[in-house]
Tab-separated table of C-alpha atoms in Angstrom:
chain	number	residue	atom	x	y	z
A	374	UNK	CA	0.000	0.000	0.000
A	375	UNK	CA	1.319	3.249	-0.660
A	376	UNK	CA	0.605	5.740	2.156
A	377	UNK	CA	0.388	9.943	2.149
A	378	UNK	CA	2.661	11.506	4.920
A	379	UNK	CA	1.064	14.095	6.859
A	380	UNK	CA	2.455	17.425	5.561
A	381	UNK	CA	2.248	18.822	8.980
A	382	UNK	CA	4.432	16.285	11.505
A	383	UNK	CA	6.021	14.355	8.651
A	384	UNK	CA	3.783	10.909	10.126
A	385	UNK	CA	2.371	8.544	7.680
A	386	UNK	CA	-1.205	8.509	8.469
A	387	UNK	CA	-3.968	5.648	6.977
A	388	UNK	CA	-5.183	7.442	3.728
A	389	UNK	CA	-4.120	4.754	0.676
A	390	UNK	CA	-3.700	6.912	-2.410
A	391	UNK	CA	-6.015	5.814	-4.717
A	392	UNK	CA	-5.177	3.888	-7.555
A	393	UNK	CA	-7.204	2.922	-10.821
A	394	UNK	CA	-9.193	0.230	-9.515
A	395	UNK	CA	-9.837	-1.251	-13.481
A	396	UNK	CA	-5.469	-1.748	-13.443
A	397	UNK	CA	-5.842	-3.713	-10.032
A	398	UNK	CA	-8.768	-6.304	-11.578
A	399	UNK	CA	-6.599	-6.644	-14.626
A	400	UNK	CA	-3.201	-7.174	-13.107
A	401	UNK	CA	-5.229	-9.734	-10.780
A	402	UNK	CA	-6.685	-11.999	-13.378
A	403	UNK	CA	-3.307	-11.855	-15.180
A	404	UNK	CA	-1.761	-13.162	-12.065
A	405	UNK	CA	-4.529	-16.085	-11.753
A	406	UNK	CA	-3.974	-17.019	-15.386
A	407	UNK	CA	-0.202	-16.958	-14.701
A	408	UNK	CA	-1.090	-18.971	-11.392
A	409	UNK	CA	-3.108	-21.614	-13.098
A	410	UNK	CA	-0.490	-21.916	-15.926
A	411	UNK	CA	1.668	-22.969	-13.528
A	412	UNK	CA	-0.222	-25.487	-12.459
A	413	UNK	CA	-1.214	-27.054	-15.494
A	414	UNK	CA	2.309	-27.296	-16.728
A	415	UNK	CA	3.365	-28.938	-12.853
A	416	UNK	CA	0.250	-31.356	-13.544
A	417	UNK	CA	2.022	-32.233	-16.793
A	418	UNK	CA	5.846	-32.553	-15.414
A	419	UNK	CA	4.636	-35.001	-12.655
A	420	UNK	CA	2.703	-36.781	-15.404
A	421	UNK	CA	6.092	-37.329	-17.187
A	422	UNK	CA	8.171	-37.953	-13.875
A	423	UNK	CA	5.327	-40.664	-13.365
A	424	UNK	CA	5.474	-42.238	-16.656
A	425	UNK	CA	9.451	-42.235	-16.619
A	426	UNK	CA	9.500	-43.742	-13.124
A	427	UNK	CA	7.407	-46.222	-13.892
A	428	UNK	CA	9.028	-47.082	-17.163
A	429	UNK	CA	11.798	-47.491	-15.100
A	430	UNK	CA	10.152	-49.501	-12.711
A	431	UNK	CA	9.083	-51.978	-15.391
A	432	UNK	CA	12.998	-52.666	-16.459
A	433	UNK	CA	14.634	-55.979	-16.215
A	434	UNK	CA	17.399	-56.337	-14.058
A	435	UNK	CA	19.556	-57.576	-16.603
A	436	UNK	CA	19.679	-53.821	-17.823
A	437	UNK	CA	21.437	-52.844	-14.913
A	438	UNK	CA	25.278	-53.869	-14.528
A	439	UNK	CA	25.775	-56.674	-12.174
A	440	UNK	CA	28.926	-55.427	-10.367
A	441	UNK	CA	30.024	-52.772	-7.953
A	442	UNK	CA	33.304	-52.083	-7.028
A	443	UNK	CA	34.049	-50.773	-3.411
A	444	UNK	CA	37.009	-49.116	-4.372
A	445	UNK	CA	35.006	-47.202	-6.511
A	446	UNK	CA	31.987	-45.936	-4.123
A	447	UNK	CA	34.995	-45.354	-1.645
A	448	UNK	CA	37.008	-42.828	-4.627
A	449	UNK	CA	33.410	-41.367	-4.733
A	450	UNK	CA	33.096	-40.647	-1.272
A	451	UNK	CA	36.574	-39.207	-0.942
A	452	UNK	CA	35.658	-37.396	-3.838
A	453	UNK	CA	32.850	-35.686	-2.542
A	454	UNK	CA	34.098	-34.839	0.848
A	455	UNK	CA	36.911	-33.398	-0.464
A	456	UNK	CA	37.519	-29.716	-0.096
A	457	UNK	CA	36.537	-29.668	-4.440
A	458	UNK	CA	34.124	-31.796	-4.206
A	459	UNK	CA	32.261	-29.410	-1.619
A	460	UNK	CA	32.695	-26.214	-3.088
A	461	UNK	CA	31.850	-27.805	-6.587
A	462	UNK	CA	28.291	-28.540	-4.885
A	463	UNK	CA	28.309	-25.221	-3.142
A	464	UNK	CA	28.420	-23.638	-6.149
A	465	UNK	CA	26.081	-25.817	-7.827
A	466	UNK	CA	23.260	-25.876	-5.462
A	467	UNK	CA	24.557	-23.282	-2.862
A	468	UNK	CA	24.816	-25.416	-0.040
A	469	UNK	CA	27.736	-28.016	1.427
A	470	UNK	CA	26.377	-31.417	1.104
A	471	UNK	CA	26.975	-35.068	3.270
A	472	UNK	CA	27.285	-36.647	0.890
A	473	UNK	CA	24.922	-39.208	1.840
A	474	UNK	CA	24.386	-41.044	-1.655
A	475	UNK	CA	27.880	-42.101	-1.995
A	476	UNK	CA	28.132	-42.901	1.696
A	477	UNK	CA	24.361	-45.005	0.558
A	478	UNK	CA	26.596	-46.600	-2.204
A	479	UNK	CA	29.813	-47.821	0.181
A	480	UNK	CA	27.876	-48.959	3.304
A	481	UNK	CA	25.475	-51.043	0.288
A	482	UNK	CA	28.704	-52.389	-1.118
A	483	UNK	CA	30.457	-53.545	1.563
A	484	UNK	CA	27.096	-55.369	3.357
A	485	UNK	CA	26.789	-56.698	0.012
A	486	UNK	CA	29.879	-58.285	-0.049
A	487	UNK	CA	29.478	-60.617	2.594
A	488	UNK	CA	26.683	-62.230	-0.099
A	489	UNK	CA	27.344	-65.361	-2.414
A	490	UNK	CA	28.119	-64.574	-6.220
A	491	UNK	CA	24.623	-65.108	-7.870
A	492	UNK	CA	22.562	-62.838	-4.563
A	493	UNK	CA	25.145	-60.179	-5.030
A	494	UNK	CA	24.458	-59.732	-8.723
A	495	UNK	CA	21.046	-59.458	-8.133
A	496	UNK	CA	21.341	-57.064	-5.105
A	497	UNK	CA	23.704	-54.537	-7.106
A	498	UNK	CA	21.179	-54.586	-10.131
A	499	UNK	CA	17.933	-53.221	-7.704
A	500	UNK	CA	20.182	-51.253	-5.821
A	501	UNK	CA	21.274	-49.146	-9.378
A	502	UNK	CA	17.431	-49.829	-10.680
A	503	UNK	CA	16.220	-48.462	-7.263
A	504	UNK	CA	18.417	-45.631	-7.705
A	505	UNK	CA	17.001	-44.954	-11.270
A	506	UNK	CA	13.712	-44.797	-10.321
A	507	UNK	CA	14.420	-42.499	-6.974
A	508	UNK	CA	16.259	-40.089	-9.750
A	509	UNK	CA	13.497	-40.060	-12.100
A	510	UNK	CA	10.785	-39.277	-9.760
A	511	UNK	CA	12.112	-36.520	-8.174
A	512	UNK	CA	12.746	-34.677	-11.582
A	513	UNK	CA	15.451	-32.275	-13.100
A	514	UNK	CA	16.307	-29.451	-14.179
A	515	UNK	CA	15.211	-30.576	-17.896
A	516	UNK	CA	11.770	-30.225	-16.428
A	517	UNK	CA	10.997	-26.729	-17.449
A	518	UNK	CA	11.583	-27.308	-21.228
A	519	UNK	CA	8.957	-27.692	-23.070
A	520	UNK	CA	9.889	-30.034	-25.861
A	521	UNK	CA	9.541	-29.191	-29.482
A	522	UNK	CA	7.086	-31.493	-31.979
């Protein structure tokens, strides 16, 4: 609201200046069409995120590699707690992370390596197809595009 100031004591006092009341209606119902916009195109992205995680979801395992290496999740951990690997997600997402997906990744490998040959193949392949299907329903960035026919 914009408010008049009292010429005589220099105190804002409770008379709104009046504005064209025909502008305010307008700029309103351009801000609910905006609004509903919105929401049609968010209807349609979780649509998408739905079909893609359930594509996912419908996968064989035998699309999904078989091994895991815990020398590798451990790199990737290192990696991310490193002094680069935290600045290189501050500046990404503007926070420090904890890394908590790579730490996911060790803690699963090494558990899983206590397992026999043939349960640890098919352990590694849902843990990467779980981990597709986590990524896909939470969305990214791509989400926003609108794609071209």
């Amino acid at each position: 609201m914009f408010w008049n100031k009292n010429k005589n004591d220099n105190q804002p006092t409770n008379e709104v200046v009046s504005s064209d009341s025909s502008n305010l209606v307008s700029e309103t119902s351009q801000i609910q069409s905006i609004v509903t916009e919105l929401t049609d195109e968010s209807k349609e992205n979780n649509s998408l995120r739905e079909k893609a995680s359930e594509r996912a979801e419908s996968l064989e395992l035998n699309k999904f590699p078989k091994e895991m290496s815990c020398m590798t999740a451990l790199d990737e951990l290192m990696q991310c707690m490193s002094l680069g690997g935290q600045i290189r997600n501050y500046y990404r997402y503007g926070d420090f992370t904890l890394c908590d997906k790579q730490s996911e990744k060790l803690n699963f490998c090494f558990s899983n390596s206590l397992n026999m040959q043939d349960v640890k193949e098919v352990n590694v392949q849902e843990f990467y197809k779980k981990r597709l299907v986590e990524q896909l329903k939470r969305g990214s960035s791509e989400d926003v595009w609108q794609s071209r026919d």
